[in-house]
Structures are given as structure tokens and as C-alpha cells.
Amino acid sequence: MSNNRAIKHCLTVCLAQSFQFATLREKLLDSARTQVFRNALIVDYKTGVSAVFSYGVVVHWNVNLDDRQSLRENLLDYANNPYADPQEDNFSYEIGCEQDRFQHDHIELQSGDVKVLLALSHAMAQSIKLAAFEGHAIDTIRATSYLPRALAREGIIKLNRKAMAKIRGQLFLTKSDIILNYDLLDIPEFFWEHPEYQQIYSMAANYLEIRQRTDVLSKKLETIHELLEMLADEQKHQHSSALEWIIIWLIAVEIVMSLVDKLF
């Protein structure tokens, strides 16, 4: 590693579920040196740049703490469902290298062109958003893991219909939130207009194992779907059982009334 190449810092932060992108874009265009790309904004600072994505992620390339904090405050003003504990990824990088490559969370780049950084930012933003999806799915599965165990142990789930409906609603929200945003994990539309940068994006996506992790996330979604199906079946069973008992009691009442009529 050459001594005359400065080591710089790249920070990726998942701040929120999404940003109010149209109004945020206008705000940043008015208040900062900002370039608009498809589904992304590049905010230019003296030391580096920040890439802001509509789905609640920002990637800072060699941006100092004060500028990062100032941008964060602006972003949170336009955030939908901001996260209490935002996830972060850190990388080091250097520019002016012989080839583009990732190695042990260090990035070597031939060029520091803003579109090169944006191409890499797309992969990094997808990776941290995928981590948020993974965490959400795992938390949901863990929170409901007692249900199949209870069904296996006792043959029934001892929850009333309202409680069961709430759990089904939470499972469905987790699944639908991820499914509706699944296109975020596809190759970004930016590369339709700039295909020459797709190779560097693919390099980063391969290093960050986005495709493999997406497949694992699909398995977690299947688990959530199975839990939904199980709860739906159990709810139907409880409803059927309740109807059966109502019918039994109605028949019993009718028999008693018939006996009373015969006796008197």
C-alpha cells in the first residue's frame, strides 16, 4: 500500500424506513451543493460526498463529523418511521490504486469520480437495508417462536381470537413491508443510464453477499408465512369449536324444553 495515498473513511447509515424524497430533494437543492440522480441525491462537501437514498439510507464518503451531523438532522426532518437505533457499516478506502477491489472491509479505487462512489453506494445502501430487513424478520420470528412449540406441546394455542389476530397482523406487516420493498435489492435503475459503472457495483454487491443474503431472507419470509398459515388454521379451528359447542348447547336446551313439555 503506497504511503502517498490517504486512507479515508466510508460510513453507511440506515436512518429510517424511508425519506419523503420529493420534499427532501427540494430542501437539499436549496440548502446544499446537491446533484440529483435516479432514486439518489449526492451532497457535495469540501472533504467528500454523501449519497442519500429514498429508502432511508445515507452513505458518507470522507465527510467530517459536523457535516454528517448537520445532514442527519435534515434527513430526520423528512424521515418516515426513523429507527431508534440506526444500523451502521464502516469501510476504509483509498483512491489512485492500480485496480478496483474490496479486501477485508478496505476498498481500493482507481478513481474517486462521484459516479464511481455512487455505484458503490448503491451496493452499500442495499446491504445495510437488507440487514434491517433481516433484523426485523428475525425479531418477529423470535417473538412468535413460542407459538409452534405451544401447539406441539399442548395441541392448542391458548390465545383468544383478538390476541391471535394481533399477532397475525404483526406477522403480515413484517412480511408485506419486506415484500413491497424487495425491489430495492434488484440492480438499481441508475445503471440503466450508466451501464459503464455496473461492474464496480457488482464487485461491491458480490463482496457484501447481497444475493446470498437475499436468498436467506426469502427463507425467513417463508417461516413467517408458515406461522401466518398456522395461526389462520388455529383461528379457524377455535371458531369451528365454538360453533360446535353452541350447537351442542342449543340441542341440549331443546331436549330439556321437550322433556319439560312432556312432563307438564
CSV table of C-alpha atoms in Angstrom, one decimal:
chain,number,residue,atom,x,y,z
A,1,MET,CA,0.0,0.0,0.0
A,2,SER,CA,1.5,3.3,-1.1
A,3,ASN,CA,2.3,5.8,1.6
A,4,ASN,CA,1.2,8.8,-0.5
A,5,ARG,CA,-2.4,7.6,-0.8
A,6,ALA,CA,-4.5,8.8,2.1
A,7,ILE,CA,-6.8,6.3,3.9
A,8,LYS,CA,-10.3,7.7,4.0
A,9,HIS,CA,-13.5,6.6,5.8
A,10,CYS,CA,-16.8,5.5,4.4
A,11,LEU,CA,-19.8,5.3,6.7
A,12,THR,CA,-23.2,3.8,5.7
A,13,VAL,CA,-26.2,4.5,8.0
A,14,CYS,CA,-29.8,3.2,7.8
A,15,LEU,CA,-31.7,6.0,9.5
A,16,ALA,CA,-35.3,5.3,8.7
A,17,GLN,CA,-37.8,3.2,6.8
A,18,SER,CA,-37.8,5.8,4.0
A,19,PHE,CA,-37.5,9.5,3.3
A,20,GLN,CA,-40.1,11.9,2.0
A,21,PHE,CA,-37.9,12.1,-1.1
A,22,ALA,CA,-39.5,14.8,-3.2
A,23,THR,CA,-39.6,17.4,-0.4
A,24,LEU,CA,-36.2,16.3,0.9
A,25,ARG,CA,-34.7,16.8,-2.6
A,26,GLU,CA,-36.1,20.4,-2.7
A,27,LYS,CA,-34.7,21.1,0.7
A,28,LEU,CA,-31.2,19.8,-0.1
A,29,LEU,CA,-31.2,21.6,-3.5
A,30,ASP,CA,-31.9,24.8,-1.7
A,31,SER,CA,-29.5,24.4,1.2
A,32,ALA,CA,-26.5,22.4,-0.1
A,33,ARG,CA,-24.5,21.6,-3.2
A,34,THR,CA,-26.6,18.7,-4.4
A,35,GLN,CA,-26.8,16.6,-7.5
A,36,VAL,CA,-29.9,14.6,-8.4
A,37,PHE,CA,-29.7,11.1,-9.7
A,38,ARG,CA,-32.4,8.4,-10.2
A,39,ASN,CA,-33.5,7.5,-6.6
A,40,ALA,CA,-30.5,9.1,-5.1
A,41,LEU,CA,-29.0,12.5,-4.1
A,42,ILE,CA,-25.4,13.4,-3.9
A,43,VAL,CA,-24.5,16.1,-1.4
A,44,ASP,CA,-21.0,17.6,-2.1
A,45,TYR,CA,-18.8,18.8,0.8
A,46,LYS,CA,-15.2,20.1,0.8
A,47,THR,CA,-13.8,16.8,2.0
A,48,GLY,CA,-16.1,14.3,0.4
A,49,VAL,CA,-19.7,13.5,-0.6
A,50,SER,CA,-22.8,11.9,0.9
A,51,ALA,CA,-25.2,9.7,-1.1
A,52,VAL,CA,-28.8,9.8,0.1
A,53,PHE,CA,-31.3,7.1,-0.9
A,54,SER,CA,-35.1,7.3,-0.8
A,55,TYR,CA,-35.4,4.2,1.3
A,56,GLY,CA,-33.9,5.8,4.4
A,57,VAL,CA,-30.1,5.2,3.9
A,58,VAL,CA,-27.2,7.6,3.6
A,59,VAL,CA,-23.6,6.8,2.6
A,60,HIS,CA,-20.8,9.2,3.7
A,61,TRP,CA,-17.5,9.2,1.8
A,62,ASN,CA,-14.9,11.1,3.8
A,63,VAL,CA,-17.4,13.5,5.3
A,64,ASN,CA,-16.4,15.1,8.6
A,65,LEU,CA,-18.5,14.6,11.8
A,66,ASP,CA,-20.0,18.1,11.8
A,67,ASP,CA,-21.3,17.8,8.2
A,68,ARG,CA,-22.6,14.3,8.9
A,69,GLN,CA,-24.5,15.5,11.9
A,70,SER,CA,-25.9,18.5,10.1
A,71,LEU,CA,-27.1,16.3,7.2
A,72,ARG,CA,-28.5,13.8,9.6
A,73,GLU,CA,-30.7,16.4,11.3
A,74,ASN,CA,-32.0,17.5,7.9
A,75,LEU,CA,-32.8,13.9,6.9
A,76,LEU,CA,-34.6,13.1,10.1
A,77,ASP,CA,-36.9,16.1,9.4
A,78,TYR,CA,-38.1,14.2,6.3
A,79,ALA,CA,-37.9,10.6,7.7
A,80,ASN,CA,-40.8,8.1,7.8
A,81,ASN,CA,-40.5,5.8,10.8
A,82,PRO,CA,-37.0,6.8,11.9
A,83,TYR,CA,-35.1,4.0,13.7
A,84,ALA,CA,-34.3,4.5,17.3
A,85,ASP,CA,-31.0,2.5,16.9
A,86,PRO,CA,-29.8,3.1,13.3
A,87,GLN,CA,-27.6,0.4,11.8
A,88,GLU,CA,-24.1,1.4,10.6
A,89,ASP,CA,-21.4,-0.1,8.4
A,90,ASN,CA,-17.8,1.2,8.2
A,91,PHE,CA,-15.2,0.8,5.5
A,92,SER,CA,-11.9,2.4,4.8
A,93,TYR,CA,-10.9,3.3,1.2
A,94,GLU,CA,-8.2,4.9,-0.9
A,95,ILE,CA,-8.0,6.4,-4.3
A,96,GLY,CA,-5.4,6.1,-7.0
A,97,CYS,CA,-4.8,2.4,-6.8
A,98,GLU,CA,-3.9,0.1,-9.7
A,99,GLN,CA,-7.3,-1.7,-9.7
A,100,ASP,CA,-10.7,-1.5,-8.1
A,101,ARG,CA,-11.2,-4.1,-5.3
A,102,PHE,CA,-12.5,-4.9,-1.9
A,103,GLN,CA,-10.3,-6.6,0.7
A,104,HIS,CA,-11.0,-7.0,4.4
A,105,ASP,CA,-13.5,-4.1,4.5
A,106,HIS,CA,-11.0,-1.9,2.7
A,107,ILE,CA,-11.7,-0.5,-0.8
A,108,GLU,CA,-9.1,0.2,-3.3
A,109,LEU,CA,-10.2,2.5,-6.2
A,110,GLN,CA,-8.6,3.7,-9.3
A,111,SER,CA,-10.8,6.8,-9.4
A,112,GLY,CA,-12.7,8.9,-6.9
A,113,ASP,CA,-15.2,10.1,-9.5
A,114,VAL,CA,-18.6,10.8,-7.9
A,115,LYS,CA,-20.4,8.2,-10.1
A,116,VAL,CA,-17.9,5.6,-9.0
A,117,LEU,CA,-18.7,6.4,-5.4
A,118,LEU,CA,-22.4,6.4,-6.2
A,119,ALA,CA,-22.2,3.0,-7.9
A,120,LEU,CA,-20.5,1.6,-4.7
A,121,SER,CA,-23.0,3.5,-2.5
A,122,HIS,CA,-25.9,1.7,-4.2
A,123,ALA,CA,-24.5,-1.7,-3.1
A,124,MET,CA,-23.6,-0.5,0.4
A,125,ALA,CA,-27.1,1.0,0.9
A,126,GLN,CA,-28.8,-2.2,-0.3
A,127,SER,CA,-26.6,-4.2,2.1
A,128,ILE,CA,-27.5,-2.2,5.2
A,129,LYS,CA,-31.2,-2.1,4.2
A,130,LEU,CA,-31.0,-5.8,3.8
A,131,ALA,CA,-29.5,-6.1,7.3
A,132,ALA,CA,-32.5,-4.0,8.6
A,133,PHE,CA,-34.9,-6.4,6.9
A,134,GLU,CA,-33.0,-9.4,8.3
A,135,GLY,CA,-33.2,-8.0,11.8
A,136,HIS,CA,-36.9,-7.2,11.5
A,137,ALA,CA,-37.7,-10.7,10.3
A,138,ILE,CA,-35.5,-12.4,12.9
A,139,ASP,CA,-37.1,-10.3,15.7
A,140,THR,CA,-40.6,-11.2,14.5
A,141,ILE,CA,-39.8,-14.9,14.3
A,142,ARG,CA,-38.2,-14.9,17.8
A,143,ALA,CA,-41.1,-13.1,19.3
A,144,THR,CA,-43.6,-15.7,18.0
A,145,SER,CA,-41.4,-18.8,18.3
A,146,TYR,CA,-43.4,-20.0,21.4
A,147,LEU,CA,-46.5,-20.5,19.2
A,148,PRO,CA,-45.4,-23.6,17.3
A,149,ARG,CA,-43.8,-25.0,20.5
A,150,ALA,CA,-47.1,-24.5,22.4
A,151,LEU,CA,-49.1,-26.1,19.6
A,152,ALA,CA,-46.7,-29.1,19.5
A,153,ARG,CA,-46.8,-29.5,23.3
A,154,GLU,CA,-50.4,-28.9,24.1
A,155,GLY,CA,-52.2,-29.3,20.8
A,156,ILE,CA,-53.8,-25.8,21.0
A,157,ILE,CA,-52.6,-22.2,21.2
A,158,LYS,CA,-54.0,-20.6,24.4
A,159,LEU,CA,-54.8,-17.2,23.0
A,160,ASN,CA,-58.1,-15.5,22.5
A,161,ARG,CA,-59.1,-14.5,19.0
A,162,LYS,CA,-58.2,-10.8,19.5
A,163,ALA,CA,-54.7,-11.6,20.6
A,164,MET,CA,-54.2,-14.1,17.8
A,165,ALA,CA,-55.5,-11.6,15.3
A,166,LYS,CA,-52.9,-9.0,16.6
A,167,ILE,CA,-50.1,-11.5,16.2
A,168,ARG,CA,-51.3,-12.4,12.6
A,169,GLY,CA,-51.4,-8.6,11.9
A,170,GLN,CA,-47.8,-8.1,13.1
A,171,LEU,CA,-46.5,-11.1,11.1
A,172,PHE,CA,-48.3,-9.8,8.0
A,173,LEU,CA,-46.9,-6.3,8.4
A,174,THR,CA,-43.4,-7.7,8.6
A,175,LYS,CA,-43.8,-9.8,5.6
A,176,SER,CA,-45.6,-7.2,3.5
A,177,ASP,CA,-43.1,-4.4,4.4
A,178,ILE,CA,-40.2,-6.6,3.1
A,179,ILE,CA,-42.0,-7.9,0.1
A,180,LEU,CA,-43.1,-4.4,-1.0
A,181,ASN,CA,-39.5,-3.2,-0.7
A,182,TYR,CA,-38.0,-6.3,-2.3
A,183,ASP,CA,-37.2,-4.4,-5.5
A,184,LEU,CA,-34.7,-2.4,-3.5
A,185,LEU,CA,-32.5,-5.5,-3.7
A,186,ASP,CA,-32.5,-5.6,-7.5
A,187,ILE,CA,-29.9,-3.9,-9.7
A,188,PRO,CA,-30.7,-0.2,-9.3
A,189,GLU,CA,-32.2,1.8,-12.2
A,190,PHE,CA,-29.1,4.1,-12.1
A,191,PHE,CA,-27.3,1.5,-14.2
A,192,TRP,CA,-29.8,1.6,-16.9
A,193,GLU,CA,-28.5,5.1,-17.7
A,194,HIS,CA,-24.9,4.4,-16.7
A,195,PRO,CA,-24.1,0.8,-17.5
A,196,GLU,CA,-20.4,1.5,-17.5
A,197,TYR,CA,-20.5,1.7,-13.7
A,198,GLN,CA,-22.3,-1.6,-13.2
A,199,GLN,CA,-19.2,-3.7,-12.9
A,200,ILE,CA,-17.9,-1.8,-9.9
A,201,TYR,CA,-21.4,-2.1,-8.3
A,202,SER,CA,-21.4,-5.9,-9.0
A,203,MET,CA,-17.9,-6.1,-7.3
A,204,ALA,CA,-19.3,-4.5,-4.2
A,205,ALA,CA,-22.6,-6.5,-4.3
A,206,ASN,CA,-20.6,-9.7,-4.5
A,207,TYR,CA,-18.3,-8.8,-1.6
A,208,LEU,CA,-21.3,-7.8,0.5
A,209,GLU,CA,-23.1,-11.1,-0.5
A,210,ILE,CA,-26.3,-9.3,-1.3
A,211,ARG,CA,-27.7,-12.1,-3.5
A,212,GLN,CA,-26.9,-14.9,-0.9
A,213,ARG,CA,-28.3,-12.9,1.9
A,214,THR,CA,-31.5,-12.1,-0.1
A,215,ASP,CA,-32.0,-15.9,-0.5
A,216,VAL,CA,-31.6,-16.4,3.3
A,217,LEU,CA,-34.1,-13.6,3.8
A,218,SER,CA,-36.5,-15.4,1.5
A,219,LYS,CA,-36.3,-18.4,3.8
A,220,LYS,CA,-37.1,-16.3,6.8
A,221,LEU,CA,-40.2,-14.9,4.9
A,222,GLU,CA,-41.3,-18.5,4.3
A,223,THR,CA,-41.1,-19.1,8.0
A,224,ILE,CA,-43.2,-16.1,8.7
A,225,HIS,CA,-45.7,-17.3,6.0
A,226,GLU,CA,-45.9,-20.7,7.7
A,227,LEU,CA,-46.6,-19.0,11.1
A,228,LEU,CA,-49.3,-17.0,9.4
A,229,GLU,CA,-50.9,-20.1,8.0
A,230,MET,CA,-50.6,-22.0,11.3
A,231,LEU,CA,-52.4,-19.2,13.1
A,232,ALA,CA,-55.0,-18.9,10.5
A,233,ASP,CA,-55.7,-22.7,10.8
A,234,GLU,CA,-55.8,-22.4,14.6
A,235,GLN,CA,-58.2,-19.5,14.5
A,236,LYS,CA,-60.5,-21.4,12.1
A,237,HIS,CA,-60.3,-24.4,14.5
A,238,GLN,CA,-61.2,-22.3,17.5
A,239,HIS,CA,-64.1,-20.7,15.6
A,240,SER,CA,-65.3,-24.2,14.5
A,241,SER,CA,-65.0,-25.5,18.0
A,242,ALA,CA,-67.0,-22.5,19.4
A,243,LEU,CA,-69.7,-23.1,16.8
A,244,GLU,CA,-69.9,-26.8,17.7
A,245,TRP,CA,-70.3,-26.0,21.4
A,246,ILE,CA,-73.1,-23.5,20.6
A,247,ILE,CA,-74.9,-26.2,18.5
A,248,ILE,CA,-74.4,-28.7,21.3
A,249,TRP,CA,-75.9,-26.4,23.9
A,250,LEU,CA,-78.8,-25.4,21.7
A,251,ILE,CA,-79.6,-29.1,21.1
A,252,ALA,CA,-79.3,-29.7,24.9
A,253,VAL,CA,-81.6,-26.8,25.6
A,254,GLU,CA,-84.1,-28.0,23.0
A,255,ILE,CA,-84.1,-31.5,24.6
A,256,VAL,CA,-84.6,-30.1,28.1
A,257,MET,CA,-87.5,-28.0,26.9
A,258,SER,CA,-89.1,-31.0,25.1
A,259,LEU,CA,-88.8,-33.1,28.3
A,260,VAL,CA,-90.3,-30.3,30.4
A,261,ASP,CA,-93.3,-30.0,27.9
A,262,LYS,CA,-93.9,-33.8,28.2
A,263,LEU,CA,-93.7,-33.8,32.0
A,264,PHE,CA,-96.0,-30.8,32.5
